[in-house]
Amino acid sequence: MKLRADLHVHSEFSFDSKSKINKILKKAKKEKIDILAITDHEEFLGGEKLKNLSKELIVICGEEIDTEYGDIIGLFLTKKIETKKFFEVIKEIKKQKGIAVIPHPSIHHILTDEVLNSIDLIEIFNSRVGNSGNEMAKMLANKIKKPGIAGSDAHFLFEIGNGITLIDSKSKNIEDIKAALQMGNVELLCKRSPKLKRYWAKFVKIWRRR
Ligand SMILES: [Zn+2]
C-alpha cells in the first residue's frame, strides 16, 4: 500500500513555530496525509501529544537536533534525546531503534565520511530549500547510496504537505513503514513553499529567538 507521509513538521513545542497540535491534525486530514512526523527542535512533546489525539493518522515521534556537524533528525523515537553531540545523538537514535536523517544537507552541515556513514537517510527534498540546495542533496544521496525522503519542514500550518514521501509499505504497521523507508521504497511528491512565506518564516524565527 502507498502511504502519504510528511516526515518533517514543527509544532508549537519548537521554539520557532506556533502550529497547534489539534490544527496540525486537521491540516493533515485535509492534505490526506497518512503518516506525519513531528520533528521539533530539541523537543519531543509535540509528537506524543499528536499521537494521543489522533486515531487514524500514524504519528512518528521525532526530534531535530542542532549538533556540531549540523542538524540531524531522529525518527521513530521513544523519548527525548538530551545530548547535542552528533555521534552521541546517533548512538541514542540507534538505541531507541530509530532512523537518523540528515535534513537539508546543503545548509550548515559538515559532511565528513564518518558523518555520512553513520546516518540512514538523506532529506533530498525540503520545501523551504531552493532548487540548487535540493539538487545538491539528491546528488549526495546518489553518491553515498543512501535512500532519500521529502519533508515540508513546515513551521506554519499552510506548509504541511509541501514535501510528501509516498511510502510503499506492506502495511500500516510501524515496522513495515520503517523497513520501506530504509529500503528506499518511496516516491517523492514535492512542492516548494513560496519565497515570501519562507522569508516571513525566517522573520518569525528571528523574532521568537529574542
Ligand atoms: Zn526542521
Tab-separated table of C-alpha atoms and ligand atoms in Angstrom:
chain	number	residue	atom	x	y	z
A	1	MET	CA	0.000	0.000	0.000
A	2	LYS	CA	1.087	3.543	-0.686
A	3	LEU	CA	1.064	5.861	2.295
A	4	ARG	CA	1.403	9.648	2.111
A	5	ALA	CA	3.900	10.901	4.689
A	6	ASP	CA	5.163	14.325	5.716
A	7	LEU	CA	8.279	13.427	7.683
A	8	HIS	CA	9.412	16.885	8.814
A	9	VAL	CA	6.868	19.054	10.650
A	10	HIS	CA	7.302	21.521	13.508
A	11	SER	CA	4.744	22.313	16.199
A	12	GLU	CA	4.253	24.853	18.961
A	13	PHE	CA	6.735	22.873	21.040
A	14	SER	CA	9.506	24.108	18.709
A	15	PHE	CA	10.904	27.495	19.650
A	16	ASP	CA	10.278	28.672	16.082
A	17	SER	CA	6.718	27.500	15.371
A	18	LYS	CA	3.259	28.313	16.664
A	19	SER	CA	1.375	25.460	14.986
A	20	LYS	CA	-1.066	23.959	17.466
A	21	ILE	CA	-1.267	20.181	17.648
A	22	ASN	CA	-5.038	19.986	17.003
A	23	LYS	CA	-4.652	22.244	13.977
A	24	ILE	CA	-1.795	20.104	12.638
A	25	LEU	CA	-4.121	17.102	12.846
A	26	LYS	CA	-6.849	18.981	10.979
A	27	LYS	CA	-4.451	20.096	8.240
A	28	ALA	CA	-3.029	16.581	7.900
A	29	LYS	CA	-6.549	15.251	7.292
A	30	LYS	CA	-7.164	17.955	4.692
A	31	GLU	CA	-3.947	17.023	2.886
A	32	LYS	CA	-4.880	13.313	3.029
A	33	ILE	CA	-1.723	12.558	4.940
A	34	ASP	CA	-1.461	9.043	6.400
A	35	ILE	CA	1.791	9.476	8.326
A	36	LEU	CA	3.134	12.607	9.994
A	37	ALA	CA	6.388	13.073	11.879
A	38	ILE	CA	6.708	15.846	14.430
A	39	THR	CA	10.366	16.866	14.434
A	40	ASP	CA	10.641	19.816	16.798
A	41	HIS	CA	13.936	21.473	17.598
A	42	GLU	CA	15.330	19.928	20.789
A	43	GLU	CA	11.790	18.942	21.835
A	44	PHE	CA	9.842	15.706	21.878
A	45	LEU	CA	6.437	16.501	23.407
A	46	GLY	CA	4.619	17.527	20.209
A	47	GLY	CA	4.730	14.057	18.678
A	48	GLU	CA	3.396	12.418	21.816
A	49	LYS	CA	0.545	14.917	22.081
A	50	LEU	CA	-0.415	14.390	18.448
A	51	LYS	CA	-0.256	10.614	18.901
A	52	ASN	CA	-2.681	10.840	21.837
A	53	LEU	CA	-5.058	12.985	19.826
A	54	SER	CA	-5.170	11.098	16.557
A	55	LYS	CA	-6.938	7.874	15.700
A	56	GLU	CA	-6.309	7.360	12.004
A	57	LEU	CA	-3.183	9.422	11.441
A	58	ILE	CA	0.013	7.445	12.015
A	59	VAL	CA	2.293	9.632	14.107
A	60	ILE	CA	6.068	9.314	14.164
A	61	CYS	CA	7.717	10.928	17.164
A	62	GLY	CA	10.901	12.675	16.158
A	63	GLU	CA	13.308	15.399	17.115
A	64	GLU	CA	15.591	17.752	15.163
A	65	ILE	CA	18.857	18.289	16.975
A	66	ASP	CA	21.373	21.036	16.338
A	67	THR	CA	24.785	19.321	16.581
A	68	GLU	CA	28.357	20.422	15.874
A	69	TYR	CA	28.032	18.810	12.393
A	70	GLY	CA	24.661	20.425	11.637
A	71	ASP	CA	21.040	19.439	12.179
A	72	ILE	CA	20.112	15.807	12.479
A	73	ILE	CA	16.631	14.312	12.722
A	74	GLY	CA	15.803	11.195	14.678
A	75	LEU	CA	12.571	9.489	13.552
A	76	PHE	CA	10.659	6.719	15.389
A	77	LEU	CA	11.965	7.845	18.769
A	78	THR	CA	10.540	6.758	22.082
A	79	LYS	CA	11.955	9.557	24.204
A	80	LYS	CA	13.686	12.909	24.037
A	81	ILE	CA	17.370	12.949	23.121
A	82	GLU	CA	19.228	15.025	25.662
A	83	THR	CA	22.688	15.262	24.081
A	84	LYS	CA	23.614	17.607	21.218
A	85	LYS	CA	26.859	15.871	20.271
A	86	PHE	CA	26.478	14.352	16.815
A	87	PHE	CA	27.853	10.857	17.406
A	88	GLU	CA	26.118	10.570	20.763
A	89	VAL	CA	22.863	11.599	19.095
A	90	ILE	CA	23.373	8.836	16.501
A	91	LYS	CA	24.064	6.323	19.251
A	92	GLU	CA	20.908	7.337	21.076
A	93	ILE	CA	18.770	7.149	17.899
A	94	LYS	CA	20.045	3.591	17.243
A	95	LYS	CA	19.457	2.649	20.867
A	96	GLN	CA	15.839	3.722	20.501
A	97	LYS	CA	15.621	1.736	17.209
A	98	GLY	CA	15.031	4.974	15.353
A	99	ILE	CA	16.187	6.238	11.972
A	100	ALA	CA	18.773	9.012	11.554
A	101	VAL	CA	18.119	11.557	8.803
A	102	ILE	CA	20.198	14.476	7.601
A	103	PRO	CA	17.717	17.236	6.781
A	104	HIS	CA	18.568	19.927	4.200
A	105	PRO	CA	22.242	18.820	3.872
A	106	SER	CA	23.065	21.960	1.873
A	107	ILE	CA	22.519	24.159	4.933
A	108	HIS	CA	25.197	24.483	7.619
A	109	HIS	CA	26.387	20.879	7.633
A	110	ILE	CA	29.878	19.464	7.908
A	111	LEU	CA	29.532	16.283	5.882
A	112	THR	CA	32.540	14.115	6.683
A	113	ASP	CA	32.649	10.459	5.580
A	114	GLU	CA	32.139	9.395	9.169
A	115	VAL	CA	29.036	11.574	9.477
A	116	LEU	CA	27.590	10.290	6.199
A	117	ASN	CA	28.312	6.661	7.044
A	118	SER	CA	26.505	6.926	10.345
A	119	ILE	CA	23.140	8.143	9.038
A	120	ASP	CA	20.303	6.175	7.428
A	121	LEU	CA	18.510	8.630	5.149
A	122	ILE	CA	19.004	11.964	3.422
A	123	GLU	CA	16.265	14.538	3.049
A	124	ILE	CA	16.585	15.138	-0.677
A	125	PHE	CA	13.634	17.479	-0.872
A	126	ASN	CA	12.880	20.156	1.708
A	127	SER	CA	10.090	22.542	0.693
A	128	ARG	CA	11.901	25.522	2.209
A	129	VAL	CA	15.193	24.922	0.395
A	130	GLY	CA	15.959	26.337	-3.064
A	131	ASN	CA	16.323	24.162	-6.167
A	132	SER	CA	20.116	24.107	-6.061
A	133	GLY	CA	20.165	23.005	-2.415
A	134	ASN	CA	17.716	20.174	-3.089
A	135	GLU	CA	19.669	19.201	-6.199
A	136	MET	CA	22.846	19.005	-4.114
A	137	ALA	CA	21.028	16.793	-1.582
A	138	LYS	CA	19.867	14.445	-4.333
A	139	MET	CA	23.362	14.163	-5.785
A	140	LEU	CA	24.771	13.476	-2.344
A	141	ALA	CA	22.258	10.683	-1.695
A	142	ASN	CA	23.098	9.100	-5.068
A	143	LYS	CA	26.802	9.360	-4.379
A	144	ILE	CA	26.720	7.718	-0.960
A	145	LYS	CA	23.889	5.349	-1.953
A	146	LYS	CA	21.508	6.265	0.858
A	147	PRO	CA	17.744	6.401	0.385
A	148	GLY	CA	16.083	9.812	0.213
A	149	ILE	CA	12.931	11.291	1.678
A	150	ALA	CA	10.950	14.507	1.271
A	151	GLY	CA	9.786	16.786	4.054
A	152	SER	CA	7.915	20.050	4.206
A	153	ASP	CA	9.888	21.356	7.213
A	154	ALA	CA	6.596	23.130	7.944
A	155	HIS	CA	6.848	25.788	10.609
A	156	PHE	CA	3.404	27.074	9.571
A	157	LEU	CA	0.229	25.055	9.083
A	158	PHE	CA	-0.138	26.004	5.415
A	159	GLU	CA	3.215	24.356	4.617
A	160	ILE	CA	2.214	20.891	5.823
A	161	GLY	CA	2.081	18.531	2.841
A	162	ASN	CA	4.513	20.519	0.680
A	163	GLY	CA	7.018	17.655	0.836
A	164	ILE	CA	5.345	14.256	0.665
A	165	THR	CA	7.165	10.928	0.802
A	166	LEU	CA	4.899	8.320	-0.754
A	167	ILE	CA	5.909	5.170	1.106
A	168	ASP	CA	5.260	1.788	-0.480
A	169	SER	CA	4.745	-0.251	2.681
A	170	LYS	CA	3.494	-3.797	3.255
A	171	SER	CA	1.071	-2.489	5.885
A	172	LYS	CA	0.339	0.410	8.217
A	173	ASN	CA	2.499	-1.269	10.842
A	174	ILE	CA	5.314	0.984	12.084
A	175	GLU	CA	7.969	-1.701	11.499
A	176	ASP	CA	6.868	-2.150	7.876
A	177	ILE	CA	6.909	1.614	7.336
A	178	LYS	CA	10.392	1.837	8.853
A	179	ALA	CA	11.632	-1.014	6.644
A	180	ALA	CA	10.158	0.562	3.496
A	181	LEU	CA	11.937	3.839	4.271
A	182	GLN	CA	15.238	2.097	4.880
A	183	MET	CA	14.923	0.190	1.613
A	184	GLY	CA	14.050	3.377	-0.226
A	185	ASN	CA	10.640	2.125	-1.373
A	186	VAL	CA	9.402	5.658	-1.856
A	187	GLU	CA	8.320	8.245	-4.369
A	188	LEU	CA	8.602	11.947	-3.610
A	189	LEU	CA	5.850	14.493	-4.239
A	190	CYS	CA	7.343	17.934	-3.948
A	191	LYS	CA	6.008	21.456	-3.795
A	192	ARG	CA	8.153	24.390	-2.751
A	193	SER	CA	6.970	26.917	-0.171
A	194	PRO	CA	6.508	30.343	-1.790
A	195	LYS	CA	9.533	32.592	-1.346
A	196	LEU	CA	7.696	35.326	0.502
A	197	LYS	CA	6.336	32.893	3.035
A	198	ARG	CA	9.767	31.409	3.590
A	199	TYR	CA	11.078	34.900	4.235
A	200	TRP	CA	8.280	35.510	6.705
A	201	ALA	CA	9.106	32.257	8.488
A	202	LYS	CA	12.699	33.400	8.850
A	203	PHE	CA	11.482	36.646	10.351
A	204	VAL	CA	9.316	34.864	12.881
A	205	LYS	CA	12.262	32.640	13.771
A	206	ILE	CA	14.485	35.609	14.480
A	207	TRP	CA	11.731	37.343	16.358
A	208	ARG	CA	10.971	34.324	18.548
A	209	ARG	CA	14.647	33.814	19.301
A	210	ARG	CA	14.904	37.164	21.060
B	1	ZN	ZN	13.116	21.483	10.643
